[in-house]
MMTF fields as JSON, N, C-alpha, C and O atoms, coordinates in Angstrom:
{
  "mmtfVersion": "1.0.0",
  "mmtfProducer": "UNKNOWN",
  "numBonds": 411,
  "numAtoms": 412,
  "numGroups": 103,
  "numChains": 1,
  "numModels": 1,
  "chainsPerModel": [1],
  "groupsPerChain": [103],
  "chainIdList": ["A"],
  "bondAtomList": [4, 2, 8, 6, 12, 10, 16, 14, 20, 18, 24, 22, 28, 26, 32, 30, 36, 34, 40, 38, 44, 42, 48, 46, 52, 50, 56, 54, 60, 58, 64, 62, 68, 66, 72, 70, 76, 74, 80, 78, 84, 82, 88, 86, 92, 90, 96, 94, 100, 98, 104, 102, 108, 106, 112, 110, 116, 114, 120, 118, 124, 122, 128, 126, 132, 130, 136, 134, 140, 138, 144, 142, 148, 146, 152, 150, 156, 154, 160, 158, 164, 162, 168, 166, 172, 170, 176, 174, 180, 178, 184, 182, 188, 186, 192, 190, 196, 194, 200, 198, 204, 202, 208, 206, 212, 210, 216, 214, 220, 218, 224, 222, 228, 226, 232, 230, 236, 234, 240, 238, 244, 242, 248, 246, 252, 250, 256, 254, 260, 258, 264, 262, 268, 266, 272, 270, 276, 274, 280, 278, 284, 282, 288, 286, 292, 290, 296, 294, 300, 298, 304, 302, 308, 306, 312, 310, 316, 314, 320, 318, 324, 322, 328, 326, 332, 330, 336, 334, 340, 338, 344, 342, 348, 346, 352, 350, 356, 354, 360, 358, 364, 362, 368, 366, 372, 370, 376, 374, 380, 378, 384, 382, 388, 386, 392, 390, 396, 394, 400, 398, 404, 402, 408, 406],
  "bondOrderList": [1, 1, 1, 1, 1, 1, 1, 1, 1, 1, 1, 1, 1, 1, 1, 1, 1, 1, 1, 1, 1, 1, 1, 1, 1, 1, 1, 1, 1, 1, 1, 1, 1, 1, 1, 1, 1, 1, 1, 1, 1, 1, 1, 1, 1, 1, 1, 1, 1, 1, 1, 1, 1, 1, 1, 1, 1, 1, 1, 1, 1, 1, 1, 1, 1, 1, 1, 1, 1, 1, 1, 1, 1, 1, 1, 1, 1, 1, 1, 1, 1, 1, 1, 1, 1, 1, 1, 1, 1, 1, 1, 1, 1, 1, 1, 1, 1, 1, 1, 1, 1, 1],
  "groupList": [{"groupName": "MET", "atomNameList": ["N", "CA", "C", "O"], "elementList": ["N", "C", "C", "O"], "formalChargeList": [0, 0, 0, 0], "bondAtomList": [1, 0, 2, 1, 3, 2], "bondOrderList": [1, 1, 2], "singleLetterCode": "M", "chemCompType": "L-PEPTIDE LINKING"}, {"groupName": "ASP", "atomNameList": ["N", "CA", "C", "O"], "elementList": ["N", "C", "C", "O"], "formalChargeList": [0, 0, 0, 0], "bondAtomList": [1, 0, 2, 1, 3, 2], "bondOrderList": [1, 1, 2], "singleLetterCode": "D", "chemCompType": "L-PEPTIDE LINKING"}, {"groupName": "GLY", "atomNameList": ["N", "CA", "C", "O"], "elementList": ["N", "C", "C", "O"], "formalChargeList": [0, 0, 0, 0], "bondAtomList": [1, 0, 2, 1, 3, 2], "bondOrderList": [1, 1, 2], "singleLetterCode": "G", "chemCompType": "PEPTIDE LINKING"}, {"groupName": "ALA", "atomNameList": ["N", "CA", "C", "O"], "elementList": ["N", "C", "C", "O"], "formalChargeList": [0, 0, 0, 0], "bondAtomList": [1, 0, 2, 1, 3, 2], "bondOrderList": [1, 1, 2], "singleLetterCode": "A", "chemCompType": "L-PEPTIDE LINKING"}, {"groupName": "GLN", "atomNameList": ["N", "CA", "C", "O"], "elementList": ["N", "C", "C", "O"], "formalChargeList": [0, 0, 0, 0], "bondAtomList": [1, 0, 2, 1, 3, 2], "bondOrderList": [1, 1, 2], "singleLetterCode": "Q", "chemCompType": "L-PEPTIDE LINKING"}, {"groupName": "ILE", "atomNameList": ["N", "CA", "C", "O"], "elementList": ["N", "C", "C", "O"], "formalChargeList": [0, 0, 0, 0], "bondAtomList": [1, 0, 2, 1, 3, 2], "bondOrderList": [1, 1, 2], "singleLetterCode": "I", "chemCompType": "L-PEPTIDE LINKING"}, {"groupName": "ARG", "atomNameList": ["N", "CA", "C", "O"], "elementList": ["N", "C", "C", "O"], "formalChargeList": [0, 0, 0, 0], "bondAtomList": [1, 0, 2, 1, 3, 2], "bondOrderList": [1, 1, 2], "singleLetterCode": "R", "chemCompType": "L-PEPTIDE LINKING"}, {"groupName": "LYS", "atomNameList": ["N", "CA", "C", "O"], "elementList": ["N", "C", "C", "O"], "formalChargeList": [0, 0, 0, 0], "bondAtomList": [1, 0, 2, 1, 3, 2], "bondOrderList": [1, 1, 2], "singleLetterCode": "K", "chemCompType": "L-PEPTIDE LINKING"}, {"groupName": "VAL", "atomNameList": ["N", "CA", "C", "O"], "elementList": ["N", "C", "C", "O"], "formalChargeList": [0, 0, 0, 0], "bondAtomList": [1, 0, 2, 1, 3, 2], "bondOrderList": [1, 1, 2], "singleLetterCode": "V", "chemCompType": "L-PEPTIDE LINKING"}, {"groupName": "GLU", "atomNameList": ["N", "CA", "C", "O"], "elementList": ["N", "C", "C", "O"], "formalChargeList": [0, 0, 0, 0], "bondAtomList": [1, 0, 2, 1, 3, 2], "bondOrderList": [1, 1, 2], "singleLetterCode": "E", "chemCompType": "L-PEPTIDE LINKING"}, {"groupName": "LEU", "atomNameList": ["N", "CA", "C", "O"], "elementList": ["N", "C", "C", "O"], "formalChargeList": [0, 0, 0, 0], "bondAtomList": [1, 0, 2, 1, 3, 2], "bondOrderList": [1, 1, 2], "singleLetterCode": "L", "chemCompType": "L-PEPTIDE LINKING"}, {"groupName": "THR", "atomNameList": ["N", "CA", "C", "O"], "elementList": ["N", "C", "C", "O"], "formalChargeList": [0, 0, 0, 0], "bondAtomList": [1, 0, 2, 1, 3, 2], "bondOrderList": [1, 1, 2], "singleLetterCode": "T", "chemCompType": "L-PEPTIDE LINKING"}, {"groupName": "PHE", "atomNameList": ["N", "CA", "C", "O"], "elementList": ["N", "C", "C", "O"], "formalChargeList": [0, 0, 0, 0], "bondAtomList": [1, 0, 2, 1, 3, 2], "bondOrderList": [1, 1, 2], "singleLetterCode": "F", "chemCompType": "L-PEPTIDE LINKING"}, {"groupName": "PRO", "atomNameList": ["N", "CA", "C", "O"], "elementList": ["N", "C", "C", "O"], "formalChargeList": [0, 0, 0, 0], "bondAtomList": [1, 0, 2, 1, 3, 2], "bondOrderList": [1, 1, 2], "singleLetterCode": "P", "chemCompType": "L-PEPTIDE LINKING"}, {"groupName": "ASN", "atomNameList": ["N", "CA", "C", "O"], "elementList": ["N", "C", "C", "O"], "formalChargeList": [0, 0, 0, 0], "bondAtomList": [1, 0, 2, 1, 3, 2], "bondOrderList": [1, 1, 2], "singleLetterCode": "N", "chemCompType": "L-PEPTIDE LINKING"}, {"groupName": "TYR", "atomNameList": ["N", "CA", "C", "O"], "elementList": ["N", "C", "C", "O"], "formalChargeList": [0, 0, 0, 0], "bondAtomList": [1, 0, 2, 1, 3, 2], "bondOrderList": [1, 1, 2], "singleLetterCode": "Y", "chemCompType": "L-PEPTIDE LINKING"}, {"groupName": "CYS", "atomNameList": ["N", "CA", "C", "O"], "elementList": ["N", "C", "C", "O"], "formalChargeList": [0, 0, 0, 0], "bondAtomList": [1, 0, 2, 1, 3, 2], "bondOrderList": [1, 1, 2], "singleLetterCode": "C", "chemCompType": "L-PEPTIDE LINKING"}, {"groupName": "SER", "atomNameList": ["N", "CA", "C", "O"], "elementList": ["N", "C", "C", "O"], "formalChargeList": [0, 0, 0, 0], "bondAtomList": [1, 0, 2, 1, 3, 2], "bondOrderList": [1, 1, 2], "singleLetterCode": "S", "chemCompType": "L-PEPTIDE LINKING"}, {"groupName": "TRP", "atomNameList": ["N", "CA", "C", "O"], "elementList": ["N", "C", "C", "O"], "formalChargeList": [0, 0, 0, 0], "bondAtomList": [1, 0, 2, 1, 3, 2], "bondOrderList": [1, 1, 2], "singleLetterCode": "W", "chemCompType": "L-PEPTIDE LINKING"}],
  "groupTypeList": [0, 1, 2, 3, 4, 5, 6, 1, 7, 8, 1, 9, 3, 10, 6, 11, 8, 12, 1, 13, 9, 5, 13, 8, 14, 5, 8, 9, 10, 2, 10, 8, 15, 4, 11, 1, 8, 0, 9, 1, 2, 6, 8, 10, 8, 5, 0, 11, 10, 11, 3, 13, 2, 16, 13, 8, 3, 2, 17, 5, 5, 9, 9, 8, 11, 4, 7, 5, 9, 3, 5, 9, 2, 8, 17, 11, 3, 1, 8, 6, 10, 11, 12, 1, 13, 13, 18, 14, 7, 9, 0, 0, 17, 9, 9, 3, 6, 10, 9, 10, 2, 12, 0],
  "groupIdList": [1, 2, 3, 4, 5, 6, 7, 8, 9, 10, 11, 12, 13, 14, 15, 16, 17, 18, 19, 20, 21, 22, 23, 24, 25, 26, 27, 28, 29, 30, 31, 32, 33, 34, 35, 36, 37, 38, 39, 40, 41, 42, 43, 44, 45, 46, 47, 48, 49, 50, 51, 52, 53, 54, 55, 56, 57, 58, 59, 60, 61, 62, 63, 64, 65, 66, 67, 68, 69, 70, 71, 72, 73, 74, 75, 76, 77, 78, 79, 80, 81, 82, 83, 84, 85, 86, 87, 88, 89, 90, 91, 92, 93, 94, 95, 96, 97, 98, 99, 100, 101, 102, 103],
  "secStructList": [7, 7, 2, 2, 2, 2, 2, 2, 2, 2, 2, 2, 2, 2, 6, 6, 7, 3, 3, 6, 6, 3, 3, 3, 3, 6, 6, 6, 6, 6, 7, 3, 3, 3, 3, 3, 3, 7, 6, 6, 1, 7, 3, 3, 3, 3, 3, 7, 7, 1, 1, 6, 6, 7, 1, 1, 2, 2, 2, 2, 2, 2, 2, 2, 2, 2, 2, 2, 2, 6, 1, 6, 6, 7, 7, 7, 3, 3, 3, 3, 3, 7, 7, 1, 1, 7, 7, 7, 6, 6, 6, 1, 7, 2, 2, 2, 2, 2, 2, 6, 6, 7, 7],
  "xCoordList": [240.116, 239.005, 237.591, 236.938, 237.284, 236.066, 234.768, 234.994, 233.623, 232.48, 232.034, 231.153, 232.607, 232.333, 233.29, 232.842, 234.679, 235.674, 234.829, 234.576, 234.336, 233.776, 232.542, 232.424, 231.655, 230.507, 231.011, 230.487, 232.136, 232.49, 232.983, 232.737, 233.697, 234.277, 233.098, 233.118, 232.075, 230.766, 230.024, 229.42, 229.967, 229.464, 230.158, 229.636, 231.522, 232.485, 232.211, 232.008, 232.226, 231.957, 230.682, 230.603, 229.581, 228.008, 228.151, 227.52, 229.091, 228.875, 229.874, 230.039, 230.375, 230.99, 230.097, 230.362, 228.989, 228.05, 226.785, 226.132, 226.775, 226.05, 224.524, 224.565, 223.59, 222.696, 222.819, 222.813, 222.929, 223.682, 222.753, 223.147, 221.358, 220.442, 220.619, 220.204, 221.249, 221.341, 222.809, 223.253, 223.491, 224.835, 224.829, 225.435, 224.191, 224.197, 224.506, 224.016, 225.294, 225.534, 224.409, 223.78, 224.117, 223.096, 222.884, 221.744, 223.885, 223.512, 222.983, 222.031, 223.446, 222.777, 221.667, 220.803, 221.215, 219.882, 218.917, 217.803, 219.107, 218.386, 217.869, 216.886, 218.798, 218.289, 218.575, 217.982, 219.489, 220.235, 219.217, 219.253, 218.464, 217.661, 218.321, 218.161, 219.22, 219.59, 221.166, 221.435, 221.869, 223.083, 223.523, 223.466, 223.937, 224.166, 225.324, 225.5, 226.336, 227.374, 227.444, 227.226, 227.633, 227.298, 228.913, 229.778, 229.006, 230.374, 231.286, 232.514, 230.376, 231.305, 231.736, 232.137, 231.634, 231.841, 230.859, 231.079, 229.59, 228.369, 227.881, 227.749, 227.585, 227.109, 225.598, 225.556, 224.511, 223.417, 222.891, 222.783, 222.593, 222.227, 220.84, 220.546, 220.033, 218.704, 218.465, 218.528, 218.18, 218.071, 216.979, 216.478, 216.771, 215.614, 216.287, 217.489, 215.367, 215.816, 214.675, 213.626, 215.005, 214.14, 212.583, 211.556, 212.538, 211.564, 211.424, 212.526, 210.492, 210.644, 211.022, 211.732, 210.641, 211.068, 212.32, 212.745, 213.227, 214.598, 215.081, 214.876, 215.913, 216.378, 217.807, 218.267, 218.528, 219.887, 219.916, 220.97, 218.581, 218.648, 219.76, 220.437, 219.755, 220.779, 222.127, 222.892, 222.636, 223.955, 224.15, 225.269, 223.233, 223.534, 223.857, 224.751, 222.731, 223.089, 224.253, 224.78, 224.748, 226.051, 226.991, 227.711, 227.176, 228.331, 228.229, 229.27, 227.075, 227.021, 227.527, 228.28, 227.108, 227.837, 229.338, 229.952, 229.844, 231.149, 232.299, 233.386, 231.611, 232.313, 232.457, 233.497, 231.278, 231.362, 232.051, 232.81, 231.988, 232.872, 234.297, 235.061, 234.717, 236.174, 236.471, 237.645, 235.942, 236.333, 236.845, 236.206, 238.277, 238.732, 237.994, 237.843, 237.68, 236.894, 235.416, 234.595, 235.219, 233.909, 233.78, 234.197, 233.284, 233.09, 232.159, 232.592, 230.84, 229.989, 229.018, 228.84, 228.452, 227.557, 226.037, 225.895, 225.055, 223.647, 223.0, 222.829, 222.749, 222.139, 220.797, 220.673, 219.805, 218.323, 217.537, 217.747, 216.849, 215.918, 214.672, 214.076, 214.291, 212.71, 212.12, 212.829, 210.962, 210.254, 209.044, 207.94, 209.471, 208.48, 209.46, 210.293, 209.315, 208.699, 208.969, 210.126, 208.236, 208.614, 209.373, 209.095, 210.567, 211.321, 210.593, 209.912, 211.076, 210.508, 211.76, 212.579, 211.596, 212.633, 212.957, 213.946, 211.809, 212.092, 213.099, 213.51, 213.431, 214.58, 216.076, 216.989, 216.125, 217.35, 218.114, 217.347, 219.359, 219.787, 219.8, 219.621, 220.028, 219.794, 220.881, 220.669, 222.033, 223.036, 222.626, 222.871, 221.877, 221.651, 220.479, 220.488, 219.423, 218.425, 218.755, 218.015, 219.824, 220.549, 221.048, 220.747, 221.958, 222.463, 221.736, 222.071, 220.636, 219.76, 218.614, 217.773, 218.941, 217.764, 216.542, 215.661, 216.262, 214.797, 214.777, 213.954, 215.404, 215.339, 214.93, 214.806],
  "yCoordList": [69.362, 68.305, 68.568, 69.608, 67.027, 67.238, 66.897, 66.375, 66.981, 67.208, 65.999, 66.191, 64.767, 63.606, 63.75, 63.442, 64.251, 64.359, 65.362, 65.147, 66.596, 67.689, 67.039, 67.344, 66.148, 65.857, 64.907, 64.898, 64.241, 63.335, 64.186, 63.923, 65.24, 66.095, 66.911, 67.129, 67.348, 67.765, 66.845, 67.197, 65.534, 64.422, 64.478, 64.552, 64.408, 64.431, 65.713, 65.69, 66.699, 67.951, 67.812, 67.921, 67.547, 67.399, 66.553, 66.762, 65.459, 64.447, 65.098, 64.502, 66.411, 66.882, 68.073, 68.721, 68.119, 69.183, 68.103, 67.17, 68.579, 67.892, 69.115, 70.345, 68.428, 68.903, 69.156, 68.191, 70.404, 70.58, 69.939, 69.844, 69.428, 68.8, 67.181, 66.482, 66.816, 65.168, 65.023, 65.628, 64.243, 63.875, 62.872, 61.802, 63.327, 62.634, 63.585, 64.689, 63.464, 64.36, 64.389, 63.366, 65.585, 65.977, 64.935, 64.664, 64.437, 63.258, 62.029, 61.524, 61.476, 60.055, 60.552, 59.676, 61.723, 62.128, 62.329, 62.662, 62.192, 62.421, 63.599, 63.722, 64.77, 66.167, 66.625, 67.643, 66.01, 66.474, 65.72, 64.494, 66.393, 65.964, 65.716, 64.772, 66.874, 66.759, 67.593, 68.417, 67.173, 68.012, 68.047, 66.96, 68.977, 69.125, 69.838, 70.862, 69.35, 70.062, 70.745, 69.92, 71.763, 72.116, 72.48, 72.942, 72.213, 72.57, 73.772, 73.801, 74.74, 76.043, 75.998, 77.05, 74.863, 74.952, 75.343, 75.323, 75.783, 75.963, 74.932, 73.978, 74.593, 73.564, 74.274, 75.176, 73.301, 73.407, 72.303, 71.128, 72.658, 71.966, 71.889, 72.599, 71.106, 71.173, 70.428, 69.199, 71.141, 70.325, 70.842, 71.966, 70.086, 70.581, 70.361, 70.14, 70.45, 70.655, 69.563, 69.289, 69.012, 68.236, 68.976, 68.325, 70.195, 71.009, 72.119, 72.582, 72.806, 74.086, 75.174, 76.064, 75.264, 76.132, 75.904, 76.554, 75.046, 74.992, 76.217, 77.155, 76.249, 77.556, 77.756, 78.896, 76.662, 76.858, 76.843, 76.865, 76.8, 76.928, 77.552, 76.991, 78.983, 79.885, 79.473, 79.543, 78.899, 78.467, 77.227, 77.035, 76.457, 75.204, 75.261, 74.741, 76.137, 76.439, 77.243, 77.092, 78.328, 79.02, 77.973, 77.911, 76.918, 76.038, 75.203, 74.904, 74.864, 74.077, 74.693, 74.181, 75.98, 76.884, 77.162, 77.11, 77.461, 77.651, 76.452, 76.613, 75.057, 73.888, 73.671, 73.411, 73.817, 73.561, 74.474, 73.999, 75.826, 76.868, 76.8, 77.444, 75.964, 75.751, 74.67, 74.329, 74.09, 72.972, 73.474, 74.14, 72.868, 73.537, 72.834, 71.658, 73.917, 73.593, 74.15, 74.191, 74.5, 75.026, 76.687, 77.46, 77.052, 78.68, 79.159, 79.963, 78.719, 79.06, 77.867, 76.817, 78.191, 77.288, 78.0, 79.114, 77.289, 77.779, 76.665, 75.489, 77.077, 75.921, 76.289, 77.426, 75.738, 75.846, 75.261, 74.053, 75.631, 75.107, 74.901, 75.777, 73.756, 73.096, 72.316, 71.581, 72.373, 71.335, 70.642, 70.378, 70.423, 69.523, 68.527, 68.959, 67.256, 66.64, 67.087, 67.465, 67.122, 66.94, 65.966, 64.831, 66.225, 65.213, 64.589, 65.125, 62.991, 62.375, 61.052, 60.663, 60.653, 59.843, 58.504, 57.788, 58.311, 57.246, 57.515, 56.676, 58.667, 59.462, 59.057, 58.921, 58.902, 58.629, 57.408, 56.597, 57.167, 56.116, 55.039, 55.354, 53.537, 52.653, 52.849, 52.58, 53.298, 53.679, 54.633, 54.525, 55.714, 56.779, 56.618, 57.115, 55.863, 55.116, 54.036, 53.736, 53.532, 52.446, 53.259, 53.095, 54.447, 55.257, 55.877, 55.901, 56.435, 57.06, 56.37, 56.905, 54.881, 54.146, 53.917, 53.521, 54.132, 54.204, 52.744, 52.554, 51.872, 50.391, 49.53, 48.314],
  "zCoordList": [80.328, 80.912, 80.256, 80.167, 79.741, 78.949, 79.594, 80.686, 79.364, 79.885, 80.785, 81.624, 80.641, 81.227, 82.539, 83.643, 82.375, 83.7, 84.501, 85.686, 83.776, 84.555, 85.446, 86.633, 84.812, 85.364, 86.943, 88.057, 86.445, 87.739, 88.802, 89.98, 88.435, 89.482, 90.176, 91.387, 89.353, 90.095, 90.779, 91.793, 90.314, 91.376, 92.961, 94.073, 92.526, 93.562, 94.407, 95.621, 93.724, 94.939, 95.649, 96.872, 94.803, 95.625, 96.787, 97.823, 96.616, 97.68, 99.2, 100.264, 98.826, 100.047, 100.79, 101.802, 99.95, 100.663, 101.583, 101.116, 102.799, 103.925, 104.157, 104.113, 104.342, 105.074, 106.595, 107.359, 107.056, 108.398, 109.439, 110.602, 109.026, 109.91, 110.044, 110.969, 109.032, 108.535, 108.091, 107.116, 108.806, 108.568, 107.236, 107.176, 106.416, 104.757, 103.86, 104.096, 102.73, 101.632, 100.732, 100.462, 100.232, 99.426, 98.2, 97.825, 97.669, 96.739, 97.263, 96.667, 98.273, 98.977, 99.406, 99.4, 99.842, 100.265, 99.298, 99.703, 98.026, 96.848, 96.396, 95.665, 97.007, 96.879, 95.605, 95.251, 94.698, 93.484, 92.355, 92.254, 91.659, 90.495, 89.249, 88.476, 89.155, 87.424, 87.662, 88.535, 86.802, 86.525, 85.192, 84.617, 84.559, 83.112, 82.95, 83.611, 81.976, 81.803, 80.481, 79.594, 80.081, 78.532, 78.099, 78.844, 77.022, 76.208, 76.647, 76.737, 76.891, 77.147, 78.934, 79.43, 79.734, 81.061, 81.771, 82.982, 81.36, 82.238, 83.148, 82.381, 84.127, 84.627, 85.715, 86.552, 85.143, 85.587, 86.736, 86.384, 87.997, 88.935, 89.522, 90.483, 89.012, 89.863, 90.976, 90.986, 91.96, 93.007, 94.432, 94.409, 95.352, 96.099, 97.52, 97.67, 98.527, 99.837, 100.572, 99.99, 101.85, 102.436, 102.785, 102.591, 103.241, 103.253, 102.628, 102.33, 102.268, 101.576, 102.524, 102.056, 103.884, 104.878, 105.147, 106.102, 104.518, 105.297, 105.453, 104.683, 106.72, 107.16, 106.562, 106.488, 106.129, 105.365, 104.018, 103.384, 103.409, 102.174, 101.236, 100.374, 101.683, 100.888, 101.04, 100.078, 102.541, 102.681, 101.77, 101.295, 101.522, 100.681, 99.146, 98.478, 98.81, 97.619, 97.182, 96.08, 98.307, 98.009, 97.992, 96.996, 99.116, 99.161, 97.774, 97.188, 97.301, 95.852, 94.874, 94.045, 94.894, 93.762, 93.608, 92.542, 94.804, 95.162, 94.79, 94.237, 95.342, 95.049, 93.531, 92.926, 93.054, 91.528, 90.798, 89.953, 90.907, 90.317, 90.481, 89.762, 91.497, 91.954, 91.119, 91.264, 90.41, 89.641, 88.015, 87.2, 87.894, 86.709, 85.279, 84.949, 84.723, 83.277, 83.466, 82.549, 84.543, 85.054, 84.843, 85.706, 83.855, 83.761, 84.822, 85.648, 84.888, 85.924, 86.441, 85.822, 87.618, 88.011, 88.148, 88.652, 87.687, 87.951, 88.989, 88.667, 89.962, 90.852, 90.985, 91.441, 90.752, 90.86, 91.785, 91.897, 92.362, 93.629, 92.988, 92.361, 93.147, 92.761, 93.743, 94.43, 93.899, 94.841, 94.084, 94.56, 92.887, 92.13, 91.345, 90.548, 91.605, 92.731, 94.176, 94.36, 95.131, 96.636, 96.981, 96.595, 97.833, 98.216, 99.522, 100.396, 99.277, 100.285, 100.522, 99.69, 101.677, 101.951, 101.202, 101.364, 100.273, 99.275, 98.214, 97.412, 98.278, 97.23, 97.564, 96.749, 98.858, 99.748, 99.009, 98.489, 98.888, 98.668, 99.654, 100.83, 99.276, 100.505, 101.489, 102.671, 101.092, 102.171, 103.233, 104.434, 102.55, 103.439, 104.409, 105.535, 103.886, 104.568, 105.59, 106.528, 105.347, 106.761, 107.409, 108.592, 107.174, 107.893, 108.879, 110.063, 108.365, 108.985, 109.986, 110.709, 109.719, 110.447, 109.945, 110.709, 108.528, 107.622, 107.069, 106.173, 107.38, 106.867, 108.027, 107.881]
}
């Protein structure tokens, strides 16, 4: 699998991870800031959470890591948490805002 195919699979996998408190996946919520696929199969994901004190932070990071590392061609996943810039409702997709009644 080439880098573009791996990137597609990573995006697909990320769309199966949900914030337990909000019934929307982390991509549509706007929590994923960056994904990079290196030639050697390493994947870097930089993401945030809806709030710095999120009690499920560890489990979301673990789930993202496990789902990415299960993809064929991925050697390792490096999932990094950032709060810069801080998340806000404007980062959500239009679909997510509609689903949650923010429009």
